[in-house]
Amino acid sequence: MKKSSMEFDLHTHSSQGSACSRMNIWDLIHAACQKGLDGVCITDHDYCWDPRELAKLHKESGLQVYGGIELSTSVGEILVYGVHQSLLHLRADLPKLAQFVRESKGVMVAAHPFRTDFALSPFSREERGLEPIEVEVMCRRSIFDFVDTLEVYNGRSCQEEINAARKATKILGKKGTGGSDAHSILSVGSCVTVFDAPVENEAHLVDQLLNGCIQAKKKEVSRNVLGM
Ligand SMILES: [Zn+2]
Ligand SMILES: [Zn+2]
């Protein structure tokens, strides 16, 4: 029977491209298959995978495997999909980066956009003695002028951070994605993006992130936010 929707983990790190990851690419693929995902995007830090290598992995595993880049910029980390070359030379120039990604038929997603406001902490801002945050004010940050979409569910985010990102998608009129941000096999698939139309290829995935019907979803609660 043909699938009516598909689940992808859009944010994962492999040990090949991210020094902070303990997971090699095959462990990542096996974990994603085991968890019943339809696809993964490998979004290593400032690292660009060779799409031919990923196409080979796709063919060998049956799992859709696409590359992405988690690019560090002065306004926060940005997940870029659909672009197959290093973007390091553009990360200091957001307008140019956005233009280049658009022309390359890619898409930009603000990764865990409120991470610095909430930190990787299981405790709320109130519990940490911090003032509550106005999401409306945070939405005026310049990063949101450039990204197409926001990452709402990130496997390492606390609930407060997720709530703020959800609210921000409504204020900004942008879609929300989900991804585990897994650095080890246990976390793969903890948060996903559900594509209402089955993903046919990478271009179709990008098109759906821009124009399609997607939902971000948290699949399991992490017991240790910091231990992922
Ligand atoms: Zn990140
Ligand atoms: Zn990440």
Short mmCIF file of C-alpha atoms and ligand atoms in Angstrom, two decimals:
data_model
loop_
_atom_site.label_atom_id
_atom_site.label_comp_id
_atom_site.label_asym_id
_atom_site.label_seq_id
_atom_site.Cartn_x
_atom_site.Cartn_y
_atom_site.Cartn_z
CA MET A 1 0.00 0.00 0.00
CA LYS A 2 1.30 3.46 -0.85
CA LYS A 3 2.17 5.63 2.13
CA SER A 4 -0.13 8.57 2.78
CA SER A 5 2.46 10.62 4.72
CA MET A 6 6.11 10.35 5.67
CA GLU A 7 8.19 11.02 8.75
CA PHE A 8 11.67 12.48 8.48
CA ASP A 9 14.21 13.38 11.12
CA LEU A 10 15.52 16.63 9.62
CA HIS A 11 18.32 17.31 12.09
CA THR A 12 21.02 14.73 12.85
CA HIS A 13 24.79 14.73 13.30
CA SER A 14 27.29 12.10 12.19
CA SER A 15 30.81 11.59 13.49
CA GLN A 16 32.14 12.08 9.96
CA GLY A 17 31.03 15.71 9.80
CA SER A 18 30.55 16.75 13.44
CA ALA A 19 33.30 16.27 16.01
CA CYS A 20 30.63 16.38 18.73
CA SER A 21 28.75 13.34 17.39
CA ARG A 22 29.41 9.79 18.58
CA MET A 23 27.40 8.21 15.76
CA ASN A 24 28.76 7.02 12.46
CA ILE A 25 26.61 7.25 9.38
CA TRP A 26 25.60 3.59 9.28
CA ASP A 27 24.62 3.59 12.96
CA LEU A 28 22.48 6.61 12.21
CA ILE A 29 20.82 4.94 9.24
CA HIS A 30 20.18 1.70 11.12
CA ALA A 31 18.67 3.60 14.06
CA ALA A 32 16.39 5.56 11.71
CA CYS A 33 15.24 2.35 9.98
CA GLN A 34 14.64 0.67 13.32
CA LYS A 35 12.50 3.57 14.47
CA GLY A 36 10.38 3.34 11.35
CA LEU A 37 11.42 6.68 9.82
CA ASP A 38 11.05 7.22 6.09
CA GLY A 39 14.08 9.46 5.83
CA VAL A 40 16.79 11.50 7.54
CA CYS A 41 18.74 14.63 6.78
CA ILE A 42 22.30 14.71 8.04
CA THR A 43 22.97 18.25 9.11
CA ASP A 44 26.56 18.36 10.27
CA HIS A 45 28.05 21.60 11.54
CA ASP A 46 29.39 23.72 8.68
CA TYR A 47 30.01 20.51 6.72
CA CYS A 48 28.67 19.56 3.35
CA TRP A 49 28.13 15.91 2.44
CA ASP A 50 28.73 14.74 -1.10
CA PRO A 51 25.21 14.07 -2.46
CA ARG A 52 26.54 11.11 -4.48
CA GLU A 53 27.73 9.45 -1.27
CA LEU A 54 24.31 9.99 0.30
CA ALA A 55 22.51 8.72 -2.81
CA LYS A 56 24.57 5.54 -2.48
CA LEU A 57 23.54 5.17 1.17
CA HIS A 58 19.92 5.73 0.15
CA LYS A 59 20.16 2.99 -2.44
CA GLU A 60 21.87 0.54 -0.11
CA SER A 61 19.60 1.13 2.91
CA GLY A 62 16.24 1.92 1.33
CA LEU A 63 16.00 4.93 3.66
CA GLN A 64 15.85 8.38 2.06
CA VAL A 65 19.10 10.08 3.10
CA TYR A 66 19.72 13.73 2.26
CA GLY A 67 22.33 16.21 3.30
CA GLY A 68 21.91 19.53 5.01
CA ILE A 69 24.24 21.96 6.72
CA GLU A 70 23.87 23.40 10.19
CA LEU A 71 25.57 26.69 9.52
CA SER A 72 26.86 28.84 12.38
CA THR A 73 26.10 32.51 11.79
CA SER A 74 26.25 35.64 13.93
CA VAL A 75 22.46 35.50 14.40
CA GLY A 76 22.26 31.83 15.33
CA GLU A 77 22.51 28.43 13.68
CA ILE A 78 20.66 27.94 10.41
CA LEU A 79 19.76 24.59 8.85
CA VAL A 80 20.13 24.71 5.09
CA TYR A 81 18.62 21.98 2.91
CA GLY A 82 18.93 21.41 -0.82
CA VAL A 83 22.34 23.05 -1.28
CA HIS A 84 25.35 20.87 -2.01
CA GLN A 85 28.35 23.05 -1.43
CA SER A 86 30.10 24.75 1.44
CA LEU A 87 28.43 27.96 2.58
CA LEU A 88 31.14 29.04 5.00
CA HIS A 89 32.12 32.01 2.83
CA LEU A 90 28.56 33.39 3.03
CA ARG A 91 27.78 32.93 6.69
CA ALA A 92 28.86 36.45 7.64
CA ASP A 93 26.54 37.98 5.04
CA LEU A 94 22.96 36.91 5.73
CA PRO A 95 21.29 38.70 2.77
CA LYS A 96 23.79 37.11 0.36
CA LEU A 97 23.42 33.71 2.00
CA ALA A 98 19.61 33.88 1.73
CA GLN A 99 19.82 34.96 -1.89
CA PHE A 100 22.26 32.20 -2.75
CA VAL A 101 20.15 29.52 -1.06
CA ARG A 102 17.02 30.78 -2.82
CA GLU A 103 18.77 30.75 -6.21
CA SER A 104 20.09 27.25 -5.49
CA LYS A 105 16.51 26.12 -4.79
CA GLY A 106 17.29 25.40 -1.16
CA VAL A 107 15.55 26.33 2.05
CA MET A 108 16.72 27.90 5.32
CA VAL A 109 15.36 26.91 8.72
CA ALA A 110 16.23 28.64 12.01
CA ALA A 111 17.68 25.81 14.14
CA HIS A 112 16.39 25.79 17.75
CA PRO A 113 15.81 29.55 17.40
CA PHE A 114 15.46 30.27 21.13
CA ARG A 115 18.22 28.02 22.46
CA THR A 116 20.19 30.91 23.93
CA ASP A 117 17.12 32.22 25.76
CA PHE A 118 16.35 28.94 27.48
CA ALA A 119 19.74 27.18 27.37
CA LEU A 120 20.06 23.39 27.43
CA SER A 121 18.43 23.25 30.83
CA PRO A 122 15.64 21.07 32.19
CA PHE A 123 14.70 23.97 34.50
CA SER A 124 12.33 26.75 33.43
CA ARG A 125 13.43 30.37 33.28
CA GLU A 126 11.30 31.02 36.36
CA GLU A 127 13.03 28.21 38.26
CA ARG A 128 16.35 29.72 37.28
CA GLY A 129 15.25 33.15 38.55
CA LEU A 130 15.07 34.68 35.06
CA GLU A 131 12.44 37.08 33.73
CA PRO A 132 9.77 35.61 31.45
CA ILE A 133 10.34 36.19 27.77
CA GLU A 134 8.10 38.01 25.31
CA VAL A 135 7.98 35.91 22.16
CA GLU A 136 6.61 38.88 20.19
CA VAL A 137 9.80 40.82 21.00
CA MET A 138 12.07 37.85 20.17
CA CYS A 139 10.35 37.54 16.80
CA ARG A 140 11.81 40.91 15.76
CA ARG A 141 15.30 39.39 15.58
CA SER A 142 16.93 39.72 12.20
CA ILE A 143 17.34 35.95 11.67
CA PHE A 144 13.60 35.72 11.01
CA ASP A 145 13.88 38.10 8.04
CA PHE A 146 16.07 35.54 6.29
CA VAL A 147 14.85 32.06 7.19
CA ASP A 148 11.88 30.41 5.49
CA THR A 149 10.93 28.15 8.37
CA LEU A 150 11.58 27.63 12.09
CA GLU A 151 12.62 24.46 13.85
CA VAL A 152 9.92 24.03 16.48
CA TYR A 153 10.65 20.59 17.88
CA ASN A 154 14.30 19.90 18.60
CA GLY A 155 15.16 16.80 20.62
CA ARG A 156 17.45 18.78 22.89
CA SER A 157 15.00 21.61 23.62
CA CYS A 158 13.05 21.97 26.85
CA GLN A 159 9.27 22.38 26.68
CA GLU A 160 9.47 26.15 27.32
CA GLU A 161 11.75 26.57 24.31
CA ILE A 162 9.41 24.48 22.15
CA ASN A 163 6.40 26.52 23.30
CA ALA A 164 8.16 29.75 22.39
CA ALA A 165 9.06 28.43 18.93
CA ARG A 166 5.49 27.25 18.31
CA LYS A 167 4.16 30.65 19.24
CA ALA A 168 6.76 32.31 17.01
CA THR A 169 5.60 30.34 13.95
CA LYS A 170 2.11 31.76 14.47
CA ILE A 171 3.34 35.33 14.96
CA LEU A 172 5.67 35.14 11.95
CA GLY A 173 3.32 33.13 9.72
CA LYS A 174 6.01 30.51 9.06
CA LYS A 175 5.96 26.73 9.12
CA GLY A 176 7.62 24.66 11.85
CA THR A 177 9.89 21.63 11.47
CA GLY A 178 11.00 18.88 13.84
CA GLY A 179 14.33 17.10 14.18
CA SER A 180 16.10 15.20 16.93
CA ASP A 181 19.49 16.99 16.75
CA ALA A 182 20.75 13.49 17.55
CA HIS A 183 24.43 13.02 18.32
CA SER A 184 23.93 9.38 19.33
CA ILE A 185 21.66 6.55 18.19
CA LEU A 186 19.35 6.73 21.21
CA SER A 187 18.06 10.15 20.17
CA VAL A 188 17.47 9.49 16.47
CA GLY A 189 13.81 10.14 15.61
CA SER A 190 12.93 11.73 18.97
CA CYS A 191 11.45 14.65 17.01
CA VAL A 192 10.33 14.47 13.39
CA THR A 193 8.69 16.36 10.58
CA VAL A 194 5.62 14.74 9.07
CA PHE A 195 5.12 15.43 5.36
CA ASP A 196 1.49 15.10 4.31
CA ALA A 197 2.52 14.23 0.75
CA PRO A 198 5.04 11.36 0.55
CA VAL A 199 8.51 12.74 -0.19
CA GLU A 200 9.64 11.72 -3.68
CA ASN A 201 13.15 13.16 -3.69
CA GLU A 202 15.26 15.91 -2.17
CA ALA A 203 13.80 18.68 -4.35
CA HIS A 204 10.31 17.56 -3.34
CA LEU A 205 11.34 17.66 0.33
CA VAL A 206 12.60 21.24 -0.06
CA ASP A 207 9.47 22.23 -1.96
CA GLN A 208 7.28 20.86 0.81
CA LEU A 209 9.26 22.72 3.47
CA LEU A 210 8.51 25.90 1.53
CA ASN A 211 5.02 25.29 0.18
CA GLY A 212 3.65 21.99 1.42
CA CYS A 213 1.75 20.74 4.39
CA ILE A 214 4.11 19.68 7.18
CA GLN A 215 3.80 19.11 10.91
CA ALA A 216 6.46 19.01 13.58
CA LYS A 217 6.11 16.26 16.13
CA LYS A 218 7.83 15.12 19.30
CA LYS A 219 7.88 11.33 19.51
CA GLU A 220 9.42 10.57 22.85
CA VAL A 221 10.39 12.50 25.92
CA SER A 222 14.08 12.67 26.57
CA ARG A 223 15.01 11.65 30.09
CA ASN A 224 18.21 13.61 30.04
CA VAL A 225 18.18 16.80 28.01
CA LEU A 226 21.91 17.31 28.46
CA GLY A 227 22.95 13.72 27.82
CA MET A 228 22.04 13.59 24.14
ZN ZN B 1 22.55 23.50 16.79
ZN ZN B 2 22.46 20.32 15.49
#
